[in-house]
mmCIF file of C-alpha atoms and ligand atoms in Angstrom:
data_model
loop_
_atom_site.group_PDB
_atom_site.id
_atom_site.type_symbol
_atom_site.label_atom_id
_atom_site.label_comp_id
_atom_site.label_asym_id
_atom_site.label_seq_id
_atom_site.Cartn_x
_atom_site.Cartn_y
_atom_site.Cartn_z
ATOM 1 C CA UNK A 1 101.500 148.477 123.993
ATOM 2 C CA UNK A 2 103.396 151.310 122.438
ATOM 3 C CA UNK A 3 101.298 154.157 121.096
ATOM 4 C CA UNK A 4 101.511 154.730 117.360
ATOM 5 C CA UNK A 5 100.629 157.790 115.328
ATOM 6 C CA UNK A 6 98.775 155.680 112.783
ATOM 7 C CA UNK A 7 97.074 152.338 112.724
ATOM 8 C CA UNK A 8 96.852 151.106 109.145
ATOM 9 C CA UNK A 9 94.174 148.513 108.603
ATOM 10 C CA UNK A 10 95.138 146.308 105.663
ATOM 11 C CA UNK A 11 98.577 145.414 104.304
ATOM 12 C CA UNK A 12 97.613 145.625 100.645
ATOM 13 C CA UNK A 13 98.695 148.215 98.127
ATOM 14 C CA UNK A 14 96.729 151.079 99.683
ATOM 15 C CA UNK A 15 97.898 150.243 103.212
ATOM 16 C CA UNK A 16 101.518 149.786 102.137
ATOM 17 C CA UNK A 17 101.514 153.100 100.249
ATOM 18 C CA UNK A 18 100.039 154.919 103.244
ATOM 19 C CA UNK A 19 102.486 153.260 105.632
ATOM 20 C CA UNK A 20 105.505 154.058 103.478
ATOM 21 C CA UNK A 21 104.542 157.711 103.095
ATOM 22 C CA UNK A 22 103.682 158.224 106.733
ATOM 23 C CA UNK A 23 106.867 156.579 107.889
ATOM 24 C CA UNK A 24 108.841 158.779 105.497
ATOM 25 C CA UNK A 25 107.162 161.763 107.161
ATOM 26 C CA UNK A 26 108.408 160.536 110.531
ATOM 27 C CA UNK A 27 105.166 158.990 111.748
ATOM 28 C CA UNK A 28 105.128 155.819 113.751
ATOM 29 C CA UNK A 29 102.857 153.265 112.092
ATOM 30 C CA UNK A 30 101.399 149.878 112.863
ATOM 31 C CA UNK A 31 100.003 147.905 109.941
ATOM 32 C CA UNK A 32 97.568 145.111 110.718
ATOM 33 C CA UNK A 33 96.017 142.543 108.412
ATOM 34 C CA UNK A 34 93.634 139.708 109.143
ATOM 35 C CA UNK A 35 95.366 137.479 106.606
ATOM 36 C CA UNK A 36 98.546 135.548 107.338
ATOM 37 C CA UNK A 37 100.507 137.465 104.699
ATOM 38 C CA UNK A 38 101.111 140.992 103.466
ATOM 39 C CA UNK A 39 100.110 142.238 100.023
ATOM 40 C CA UNK A 40 96.328 141.974 100.121
ATOM 41 C CA UNK A 41 95.081 140.862 96.731
ATOM 42 C CA UNK A 42 98.357 141.604 94.953
ATOM 43 C CA UNK A 43 100.082 138.905 97.028
ATOM 44 C CA UNK A 44 102.185 136.490 95.020
ATOM 45 C CA UNK A 45 103.598 133.237 96.337
ATOM 46 C CA UNK A 46 106.567 131.408 94.910
ATOM 47 C CA UNK A 47 105.611 127.788 94.211
ATOM 48 C CA UNK A 48 108.062 125.551 92.337
ATOM 49 C CA UNK A 49 109.941 128.624 91.113
ATOM 50 C CA UNK A 50 106.762 130.239 89.756
ATOM 51 C CA UNK A 51 105.292 133.392 91.271
ATOM 52 C CA UNK A 52 101.621 132.569 91.634
ATOM 53 C CA UNK A 53 99.196 135.511 91.656
ATOM 54 C CA UNK A 54 97.129 134.039 94.483
ATOM 55 C CA UNK A 55 94.257 136.491 94.150
ATOM 56 C CA UNK A 56 94.145 136.808 90.397
ATOM 57 C CA UNK A 57 96.265 138.277 87.646
ATOM 58 C CA UNK A 58 97.765 141.673 88.424
ATOM 59 C CA UNK A 59 99.447 143.619 85.673
ATOM 60 C CA UNK A 60 100.749 147.028 86.572
ATOM 61 C CA UNK A 61 100.093 149.731 84.012
ATOM 62 C CA UNK A 62 100.057 153.500 84.119
ATOM 63 C CA UNK A 63 100.758 156.548 81.999
ATOM 64 C CA UNK A 64 101.737 158.545 85.057
ATOM 65 C CA UNK A 65 105.523 158.738 85.169
ATOM 66 C CA UNK A 66 105.434 159.745 88.816
ATOM 67 C CA UNK A 67 103.584 156.553 89.753
ATOM 68 C CA UNK A 68 105.793 154.400 87.519
ATOM 69 C CA UNK A 69 108.947 155.881 89.062
ATOM 70 C CA UNK A 70 107.427 155.415 92.475
ATOM 71 C CA UNK A 71 106.867 151.659 92.139
ATOM 72 C CA UNK A 72 110.200 151.237 90.361
ATOM 73 C CA UNK A 73 111.948 152.880 93.283
ATOM 74 C CA UNK A 74 111.108 149.784 95.342
ATOM 75 C CA UNK A 75 111.651 146.966 92.859
ATOM 76 C CA UNK A 76 112.527 146.414 89.243
ATOM 77 C CA UNK A 77 109.671 145.722 86.816
ATOM 78 C CA UNK A 78 109.843 143.402 83.826
ATOM 79 C CA UNK A 79 108.445 144.286 80.405
ATOM 80 C CA UNK A 80 105.387 142.056 80.527
ATOM 81 C CA UNK A 81 102.665 143.305 78.188
ATOM 82 C CA UNK A 82 99.233 141.861 78.659
ATOM 83 C CA UNK A 83 97.869 140.304 75.463
ATOM 84 C CA UNK A 84 95.004 138.049 76.502
ATOM 85 C CA UNK A 85 93.241 135.818 74.027
ATOM 86 C CA UNK A 86 89.607 134.795 74.112
ATOM 87 C CA UNK A 87 88.235 131.313 73.606
ATOM 88 C CA UNK A 88 84.903 132.153 72.022
ATOM 89 C CA UNK A 89 81.599 130.246 71.867
ATOM 90 C CA UNK A 90 82.312 129.403 68.206
ATOM 91 C CA UNK A 91 85.298 127.355 69.415
ATOM 92 C CA UNK A 92 87.831 129.774 67.930
ATOM 93 C CA UNK A 93 90.490 131.922 69.535
ATOM 94 C CA UNK A 94 90.412 135.705 69.136
ATOM 95 C CA UNK A 95 92.898 138.346 70.107
ATOM 96 C CA UNK A 96 91.963 140.943 72.685
ATOM 97 C CA UNK A 97 91.488 143.826 73.082
ATOM 98 C CA UNK A 98 89.400 144.529 70.005
ATOM 99 C CA UNK A 99 91.920 145.322 67.309
ATOM 100 C CA UNK A 100 92.808 144.580 63.678
ATOM 101 C CA UNK A 101 93.779 141.014 64.594
ATOM 102 C CA UNK A 102 90.335 140.418 66.105
ATOM 103 C CA UNK A 103 88.576 142.017 63.136
ATOM 104 C CA UNK A 104 90.607 139.947 60.691
ATOM 105 C CA UNK A 105 89.910 136.729 62.625
ATOM 106 C CA UNK A 106 86.206 137.514 62.780
ATOM 107 C CA UNK A 107 85.388 139.191 59.491
ATOM 108 C CA UNK A 108 88.460 138.591 57.311
ATOM 109 C CA UNK A 109 88.960 142.362 56.920
ATOM 110 C CA UNK A 110 92.569 143.272 56.206
ATOM 111 C CA UNK A 111 92.785 147.052 56.279
ATOM 112 C CA UNK A 112 91.706 149.655 58.838
ATOM 113 C CA UNK A 113 89.324 151.095 56.234
ATOM 114 C CA UNK A 114 87.583 147.747 55.729
ATOM 115 C CA UNK A 115 87.443 147.214 59.472
ATOM 116 C CA UNK A 116 86.028 150.692 60.061
ATOM 117 C CA UNK A 117 83.250 150.203 57.550
ATOM 118 C CA UNK A 118 82.399 146.813 59.084
ATOM 119 C CA UNK A 119 82.359 148.392 62.544
ATOM 120 C CA UNK A 120 80.134 151.237 61.320
ATOM 121 C CA UNK A 121 77.711 148.725 59.856
ATOM 122 C CA UNK A 122 77.766 146.721 63.095
ATOM 123 C CA UNK A 123 77.208 149.783 65.267
ATOM 124 C CA UNK A 124 74.515 151.391 63.117
ATOM 125 C CA UNK A 125 71.548 149.581 64.621
ATOM 126 C CA UNK A 126 72.531 150.395 68.216
ATOM 127 C CA UNK A 127 73.351 154.012 67.411
ATOM 128 C CA UNK A 128 70.021 154.464 65.607
ATOM 129 C CA UNK A 129 68.086 152.807 68.398
ATOM 130 C CA UNK A 130 69.686 155.153 70.929
ATOM 131 C CA UNK A 131 68.881 158.118 68.691
ATOM 132 C CA UNK A 132 65.240 157.022 68.421
ATOM 133 C CA UNK A 133 65.087 156.834 72.221
ATOM 134 C CA UNK A 134 66.577 160.336 72.427
ATOM 135 C CA UNK A 135 69.620 158.988 74.261
ATOM 136 C CA UNK A 136 72.978 160.641 73.664
ATOM 137 C CA UNK A 137 75.073 158.678 76.170
ATOM 138 C CA UNK A 138 74.888 154.860 76.534
ATOM 139 C CA UNK A 139 72.818 154.078 79.608
ATOM 140 C CA UNK A 140 74.325 150.696 80.375
ATOM 141 C CA UNK A 141 77.098 148.291 79.403
ATOM 142 C CA UNK A 142 75.097 146.693 76.602
ATOM 143 C CA UNK A 143 74.331 150.007 74.924
ATOM 144 C CA UNK A 144 77.930 151.075 75.395
ATOM 145 C CA UNK A 145 79.323 147.870 73.889
ATOM 146 C CA UNK A 146 76.899 147.820 70.962
ATOM 147 C CA UNK A 147 77.511 151.452 70.089
ATOM 148 C CA UNK A 148 81.274 151.039 70.457
ATOM 149 C CA UNK A 149 81.919 147.746 68.735
ATOM 150 C CA UNK A 150 78.638 146.352 67.380
ATOM 151 C CA UNK A 151 76.659 143.169 67.777
ATOM 152 C CA UNK A 152 79.021 140.463 66.410
ATOM 153 C CA UNK A 153 81.759 141.194 68.937
ATOM 154 C CA UNK A 154 79.280 141.946 71.680
ATOM 155 C CA UNK A 155 77.677 138.530 71.273
ATOM 156 C CA UNK A 156 80.907 136.619 70.762
ATOM 157 C CA UNK A 157 83.341 138.216 73.177
ATOM 158 C CA UNK A 158 81.509 140.466 75.609
ATOM 159 C CA UNK A 159 77.997 139.463 76.632
ATOM 160 C CA UNK A 160 78.596 136.022 78.183
ATOM 161 C CA UNK A 161 81.929 136.909 79.742
ATOM 162 C CA UNK A 162 80.527 140.036 81.330
ATOM 163 C CA UNK A 163 77.430 138.301 82.627
ATOM 164 C CA UNK A 164 79.589 135.519 84.115
ATOM 165 C CA UNK A 165 81.921 138.032 85.720
ATOM 166 C CA UNK A 166 79.227 140.303 87.118
ATOM 167 C CA UNK A 167 76.284 137.907 87.542
ATOM 168 C CA UNK A 168 73.900 140.495 86.081
ATOM 169 C CA UNK A 169 72.534 141.260 82.641
ATOM 170 C CA UNK A 170 74.676 143.718 80.673
ATOM 171 C CA UNK A 171 71.662 146.045 80.583
ATOM 172 C CA UNK A 172 71.976 146.449 84.352
ATOM 173 C CA UNK A 173 75.701 147.178 84.428
ATOM 174 C CA UNK A 174 77.377 150.586 84.195
ATOM 175 C CA UNK A 175 78.791 151.556 80.807
ATOM 176 C CA UNK A 176 82.195 152.550 82.160
ATOM 177 C CA UNK A 177 83.222 148.928 82.778
ATOM 178 C CA UNK A 178 83.568 148.190 79.073
ATOM 179 C CA UNK A 179 85.275 151.494 78.352
ATOM 180 C CA UNK A 180 88.298 150.017 80.151
ATOM 181 C CA UNK A 181 88.985 148.047 76.981
ATOM 182 C CA UNK A 182 90.611 149.748 74.000
ATOM 183 C CA UNK A 183 89.257 149.467 70.454
ATOM 184 C CA UNK A 184 91.998 149.892 67.844
ATOM 185 C CA UNK A 185 92.426 149.909 64.107
ATOM 186 C CA UNK A 186 95.989 148.640 64.445
ATOM 187 C CA UNK A 187 97.428 145.130 64.797
ATOM 188 C CA UNK A 188 98.204 145.708 68.455
ATOM 189 C CA UNK A 189 97.205 143.123 71.075
ATOM 190 C CA UNK A 190 98.355 145.162 74.065
ATOM 191 C CA UNK A 191 95.403 145.157 76.471
ATOM 192 C CA UNK A 192 96.296 148.559 77.872
ATOM 193 C CA UNK A 193 96.926 151.929 76.285
ATOM 194 C CA UNK A 194 99.225 153.082 79.062
ATOM 195 C CA UNK A 195 102.763 154.272 78.492
ATOM 196 C CA UNK A 196 104.261 151.989 81.158
ATOM 197 C CA UNK A 197 103.484 148.371 81.926
ATOM 198 C CA UNK A 198 105.119 145.437 83.697
ATOM 199 C CA UNK A 199 105.260 143.089 86.655
ATOM 200 C CA UNK A 200 107.671 143.313 89.601
ATOM 201 C CA UNK A 201 110.642 141.012 89.108
ATOM 202 C CA UNK A 202 110.273 138.406 91.837
ATOM 203 C CA UNK A 203 106.561 139.085 92.342
ATOM 204 C CA UNK A 204 104.346 141.689 93.987
ATOM 205 C CA UNK A 205 105.059 140.455 97.489
ATOM 206 C CA UNK A 206 108.590 141.791 97.081
ATOM 207 C CA UNK A 207 107.205 145.215 96.214
ATOM 208 C CA UNK A 208 105.010 145.293 99.315
ATOM 209 C CA UNK A 209 107.851 143.961 101.491
ATOM 210 C CA UNK A 210 110.017 146.852 100.350
ATOM 211 C CA UNK A 211 107.293 149.382 100.995
ATOM 212 C CA UNK A 212 106.761 148.037 104.497
ATOM 213 C CA UNK A 213 110.455 147.781 105.383
ATOM 214 C CA UNK A 214 111.093 149.023 108.918
ATOM 215 C CA UNK A 215 107.367 149.287 109.707
ATOM 216 C CA UNK A 216 105.643 147.228 112.401
ATOM 217 C CA UNK A 217 103.281 144.722 110.820
ATOM 218 C CA UNK A 218 100.942 142.418 112.693
ATOM 219 C CA UNK A 219 99.392 139.617 110.649
ATOM 220 C CA UNK A 220 96.341 137.500 111.484
ATOM 221 C CA UNK A 221 95.097 140.507 113.354
ATOM 222 C CA UNK A 222 91.493 141.428 112.622
ATOM 223 C CA UNK A 223 90.521 145.055 113.194
ATOM 224 C CA UNK A 224 87.016 143.911 114.067
ATOM 225 C CA UNK A 225 88.204 141.513 116.757
ATOM 226 C CA UNK A 226 87.879 144.313 119.311
ATOM 227 C CA UNK A 227 85.869 147.529 119.623
ATOM 228 C CA UNK A 228 87.148 150.573 117.746
ATOM 229 C CA UNK A 229 87.743 152.399 121.049
ATOM 230 C CA UNK A 230 90.371 149.798 121.943
ATOM 231 C CA UNK A 231 92.299 150.647 118.784
ATOM 232 C CA UNK A 232 92.307 154.288 119.826
ATOM 233 C CA UNK A 233 94.552 153.250 122.658
ATOM 234 C CA UNK A 234 96.966 151.851 120.081
ATOM 235 C CA UNK A 235 97.092 154.764 117.649
ATOM 236 C CA UNK A 236 95.822 158.320 117.328
ATOM 237 C CA UNK A 237 94.610 157.965 113.758
ATOM 238 C CA UNK A 238 93.458 155.171 111.499
ATOM 239 C CA UNK A 239 93.977 154.529 107.799
ATOM 240 C CA UNK A 240 91.272 152.048 106.927
ATOM 241 C CA UNK A 241 91.502 150.070 103.683
ATOM 242 C CA UNK A 242 88.757 147.488 104.223
ATOM 243 C CA UNK A 243 85.116 147.645 103.138
ATOM 244 C CA UNK A 244 83.507 150.898 104.212
ATOM 245 C CA UNK A 245 80.097 149.297 104.879
ATOM 246 C CA UNK A 246 81.726 146.824 107.237
ATOM 247 C CA UNK A 247 83.438 149.699 109.067
ATOM 248 C CA UNK A 248 80.008 151.147 109.796
ATOM 249 C CA UNK A 249 78.586 147.780 110.736
ATOM 250 C CA UNK A 250 76.375 147.697 107.618
ATOM 251 C CA UNK A 251 74.122 150.253 109.292
ATOM 252 C CA UNK A 252 72.569 151.392 106.017
ATOM 253 C CA UNK A 253 72.705 147.895 104.520
ATOM 254 C CA UNK A 254 75.408 145.952 102.697
ATOM 255 C CA UNK A 255 77.123 147.172 99.555
ATOM 256 C CA UNK A 256 77.386 144.569 96.819
ATOM 257 C CA UNK A 257 80.695 143.102 95.703
ATOM 258 C CA UNK A 258 81.729 140.325 93.379
ATOM 259 C CA UNK A 259 84.025 137.720 94.770
ATOM 260 C CA UNK A 260 86.363 135.481 92.820
ATOM 261 C CA UNK A 261 87.564 132.000 93.652
ATOM 262 C CA UNK A 262 90.458 130.166 92.089
ATOM 263 C CA UNK A 263 91.003 126.563 91.263
ATOM 264 C CA UNK A 264 94.780 126.480 91.164
ATOM 265 C CA UNK A 265 96.496 123.355 89.930
ATOM 266 C CA UNK A 266 100.056 122.328 89.159
ATOM 267 C CA UNK A 267 100.564 120.449 85.909
ATOM 268 C CA UNK A 268 103.442 118.361 84.629
ATOM 269 C CA UNK A 269 103.684 120.374 81.476
ATOM 270 C CA UNK A 270 106.104 123.170 80.582
ATOM 271 C CA UNK A 271 103.556 125.302 78.734
ATOM 272 C CA UNK A 272 99.833 124.661 79.067
ATOM 273 C CA UNK A 273 98.104 127.400 77.106
ATOM 274 C CA UNK A 274 100.890 129.474 75.574
ATOM 275 C CA UNK A 275 99.699 132.698 77.167
ATOM 276 C CA UNK A 276 99.273 134.157 80.650
ATOM 277 C CA UNK A 277 95.571 134.923 80.231
ATOM 278 C CA UNK A 278 92.943 133.056 78.218
ATOM 279 C CA UNK A 279 89.367 134.315 78.631
ATOM 280 C CA UNK A 280 86.423 131.968 78.107
ATOM 281 C CA UNK A 281 83.730 134.086 76.558
ATOM 282 C CA UNK A 282 81.082 131.366 76.219
ATOM 283 C CA UNK A 283 78.216 130.883 78.683
ATOM 284 C CA UNK A 284 78.724 127.139 79.233
ATOM 285 C CA UNK A 285 82.262 127.231 80.683
ATOM 286 C CA UNK A 286 81.751 128.029 84.360
ATOM 287 C CA UNK A 287 84.991 129.968 84.828
ATOM 288 C CA UNK A 288 85.814 133.323 83.248
ATOM 289 C CA UNK A 289 89.502 132.806 82.517
ATOM 290 C CA UNK A 290 92.563 130.652 83.010
ATOM 291 C CA UNK A 291 95.767 132.254 84.190
ATOM 292 C CA UNK A 292 99.059 130.444 83.552
ATOM 293 C CA UNK A 293 101.370 132.190 85.943
ATOM 294 C CA UNK A 294 104.814 131.438 84.496
ATOM 295 C CA UNK A 295 104.146 133.532 81.392
ATOM 296 C CA UNK A 296 104.132 136.697 83.494
ATOM 297 C CA UNK A 297 107.841 136.247 84.031
ATOM 298 C CA UNK A 298 109.105 134.793 80.782
ATOM 299 C CA UNK A 299 111.218 137.842 79.936
ATOM 300 C CA UNK A 300 114.900 137.122 80.271
ATOM 301 C CA UNK A 301 114.039 133.890 82.118
ATOM 302 C CA UNK A 302 113.878 130.470 80.562
ATOM 303 C CA UNK A 303 110.641 129.587 82.342
ATOM 304 C CA UNK A 304 109.865 126.883 79.794
ATOM 305 C CA UNK A 305 112.752 124.698 80.898
ATOM 306 C CA UNK A 306 110.739 124.222 84.094
ATOM 307 C CA UNK A 307 108.774 121.029 83.300
ATOM 308 C CA UNK A 308 105.971 122.166 85.599
ATOM 309 C CA UNK A 309 103.392 124.879 85.252
ATOM 310 C CA UNK A 310 100.678 126.313 87.478
ATOM 311 C CA UNK A 311 97.298 127.425 86.239
ATOM 312 C CA UNK A 312 94.322 129.058 87.968
ATOM 313 C CA UNK A 313 90.757 128.827 86.770
ATOM 314 C CA UNK A 314 88.869 131.898 87.911
ATOM 315 C CA UNK A 315 85.242 131.694 89.021
ATOM 316 C CA UNK A 316 83.183 134.748 89.762
ATOM 317 C CA UNK A 317 80.240 134.906 92.131
ATOM 318 C CA UNK A 318 78.218 137.261 94.283
ATOM 319 C CA UNK A 319 79.905 138.178 97.536
ATOM 320 C CA UNK A 320 78.356 137.067 100.814
ATOM 321 C CA UNK A 321 79.647 137.604 104.359
ATOM 322 C CA UNK A 322 82.806 135.586 104.899
ATOM 323 C CA UNK A 323 83.931 135.829 101.253
ATOM 324 C CA UNK A 324 86.746 138.074 100.072
ATOM 325 C CA UNK A 325 85.321 141.146 98.357
ATOM 326 C CA UNK A 326 87.028 141.855 95.010
ATOM 327 C CA UNK A 327 84.979 144.046 92.705
ATOM 328 C CA UNK A 328 82.575 146.757 93.810
ATOM 329 C CA UNK A 329 79.348 146.588 91.835
ATOM 330 C CA UNK A 330 79.138 150.226 90.814
ATOM 331 C CA UNK A 331 75.488 150.407 89.806
ATOM 332 C CA UNK A 332 73.032 153.126 90.821
ATOM 333 C CA UNK A 333 71.731 151.422 93.951
ATOM 334 C CA UNK A 334 75.213 150.767 95.306
ATOM 335 C CA UNK A 335 76.326 154.249 94.289
ATOM 336 C CA UNK A 336 73.603 155.786 96.435
ATOM 337 C CA UNK A 337 74.367 153.507 99.338
ATOM 338 C CA UNK A 338 78.075 154.206 99.113
ATOM 339 C CA UNK A 339 77.380 157.963 99.089
ATOM 340 C CA UNK A 340 75.687 157.588 102.470
ATOM 341 C CA UNK A 341 78.654 155.705 103.913
ATOM 342 C CA UNK A 342 81.062 158.204 102.402
ATOM 343 C CA UNK A 343 79.146 161.017 104.084
ATOM 344 C CA UNK A 344 79.776 159.280 107.414
ATOM 345 C CA UNK A 345 83.428 158.837 106.501
ATOM 346 C CA UNK A 346 83.785 162.522 105.647
ATOM 347 C CA UNK A 347 82.736 163.431 109.181
ATOM 348 C CA UNK A 348 85.541 161.396 110.729
ATOM 349 C CA UNK A 349 88.393 163.418 112.184
ATOM 350 C CA UNK A 350 90.810 160.579 112.733
ATOM 351 C CA UNK A 351 89.958 157.965 110.121
ATOM 352 C CA UNK A 352 90.972 158.077 106.470
ATOM 353 C CA UNK A 353 89.478 155.647 103.961
ATOM 354 C CA UNK A 354 91.814 154.463 101.193
ATOM 355 C CA UNK A 355 91.717 151.870 98.426
ATOM 356 C CA UNK A 356 89.311 149.834 96.319
ATOM 357 C CA UNK A 357 87.173 148.574 99.209
ATOM 358 C CA UNK A 358 87.109 151.680 101.374
ATOM 359 C CA UNK A 359 86.393 153.984 98.422
ATOM 360 C CA UNK A 360 84.174 151.432 96.662
ATOM 361 C CA UNK A 361 85.888 152.099 93.351
ATOM 362 C CA UNK A 362 86.924 149.750 90.531
ATOM 363 C CA UNK A 363 90.494 151.004 90.892
ATOM 364 C CA UNK A 364 93.499 149.573 89.088
ATOM 365 C CA UNK A 365 96.720 149.358 91.078
ATOM 366 C CA UNK A 366 98.169 152.632 89.817
ATOM 367 C CA UNK A 367 94.937 154.393 90.738
ATOM 368 C CA UNK A 368 95.039 152.951 94.256
ATOM 369 C CA UNK A 369 98.531 154.339 94.709
ATOM 370 C CA UNK A 370 97.692 157.738 93.190
ATOM 371 C CA UNK A 371 94.533 158.167 95.272
ATOM 372 C CA UNK A 372 96.298 157.058 98.456
ATOM 373 C CA UNK A 373 99.262 159.364 97.857
ATOM 374 C CA UNK A 374 96.875 162.263 97.417
ATOM 375 C CA UNK A 375 95.057 161.530 100.668
ATOM 376 C CA UNK A 376 98.222 160.964 102.662
ATOM 377 C CA UNK A 377 99.923 164.067 101.265
ATOM 378 C CA UNK A 378 97.008 166.112 102.548
ATOM 379 C CA UNK A 379 97.669 164.726 106.016
ATOM 380 C CA UNK A 380 101.367 165.416 106.211
HETATM 381 N N1 LIG B 1 85.398 141.946 78.997
HETATM 382 C C1 LIG B 1 84.699 141.186 78.085
HETATM 383 N N2 LIG B 1 85.328 140.142 77.480
HETATM 384 C C2 LIG B 1 86.602 139.813 77.754
HETATM 385 C C3 LIG B 1 87.321 140.606 78.677
HETATM 386 C C4 LIG B 1 86.682 141.646 79.296
HETATM 387 O O1 LIG B 1 83.542 141.449 77.825
HETATM 388 O O2 LIG B 1 87.102 138.832 77.176
HETATM 389 C C5 LIG B 1 84.688 143.062 79.652
HETATM 390 C C6 LIG B 1 83.940 142.617 80.890
HETATM 391 O O3 LIG B 1 82.745 143.368 80.958
HETATM 392 C C7 LIG B 1 84.855 143.017 82.002
HETATM 393 C C8 LIG B 1 85.454 144.301 81.469
HETATM 394 O O4 LIG B 1 85.592 144.051 80.075
HETATM 395 O O5 LIG B 1 84.162 143.223 83.206
HETATM 396 C C9 LIG B 1 86.774 144.685 82.063
HETATM 397 O O6 LIG B 1 87.683 143.631 81.903
HETATM 398 P P1 LIG B 1 89.099 143.618 82.599
HETATM 399 O O7 LIG B 1 89.887 142.522 81.982
HETATM 400 O O8 LIG B 1 89.648 144.987 82.580
HETATM 401 O O9 LIG B 1 88.699 143.243 84.079
HETATM 402 P P2 LIG B 1 89.599 142.802 85.320
HETATM 403 O O10 LIG B 1 90.910 142.322 84.799
HETATM 404 O O11 LIG B 1 89.675 143.998 86.214
HETATM 405 O O12 LIG B 1 88.814 141.695 85.932
#
């Protein structure tokens, strides 16, 4: 076999970014992936003219012009803006993220001033309780949510959804998770605050294909199918984008992840739920959300003349060996464990760890690219 400069383990966004940059710098790369397709979890598959997000909804958003220009240099992006709605335990629909529409639907308040005073009243108890405990910063997701948005919204739209998604009480989850969601006193249902947002025209697989153009890719090739020393015969250096604990054979114990499974069905119906994302924020519904894929691409396309639609119900559960890891569980115990693995990683001369799984971070796509670019730029 030919000797490469770099072996890149994983053909997802981190691996594709690394491969593209290294190739541009004149390095010879081999990308391997154990799956039968490129793209990792951003992979989309065209079924009946609909690009199905096979591993869950991916909406690209960033305020970093450099990153936006970067992804747009490979493919065009549409103007999709994520505006999920929540089906709440009271049987009503609410707009997300938490904004004037939500406050109106819930409390009937019509002005920002009315909403603010309602929010203050809702938050008071949590803020006072934290003060009494001498706490200045919320210690967990529940405290964060209650002090940010108050008990009505916490109970209706946050608590059950979060506990379904993470399989843990909100009191045991880190506060930062809920800070991902904006709270606004405007009638603005855009889920993200970022300056740029969209979805690649033709799907994410096209983006990854472009990034990997001219690079050797071997699919259905598992890095762990042979000893690491064997791979050293293939390439001088390794960019590893899989789980870091797996790389070190779980020697300090396994990190925890959440996995997601999808029940994807085709329906003879042009428009099932009227929106790409509907969250189910009650405890009884076993799934967290339903994605209707065609809505991601309804801009400039008459997707509703297609009499068929495809939906995916998303179920969240604790990861066990053999499952696909999706979300790192960034609590204190896992943070300490990850620090030990990272310390091993830092000692490596020829292995660089990139991406959500290797860095054990709840990264969005733009953050994966930014972090990978930074690491690769240091190399070249
Ligand atoms: N969240 C919630 N209710 C919702 C949507 C989100 O409580 O209807 C909380 C939940 O804790 C979740 C976090 O917000 O883990 C982040 O949600 P996001 O949609 O950003 O998660 P992702 O799309 O990455 O799964």
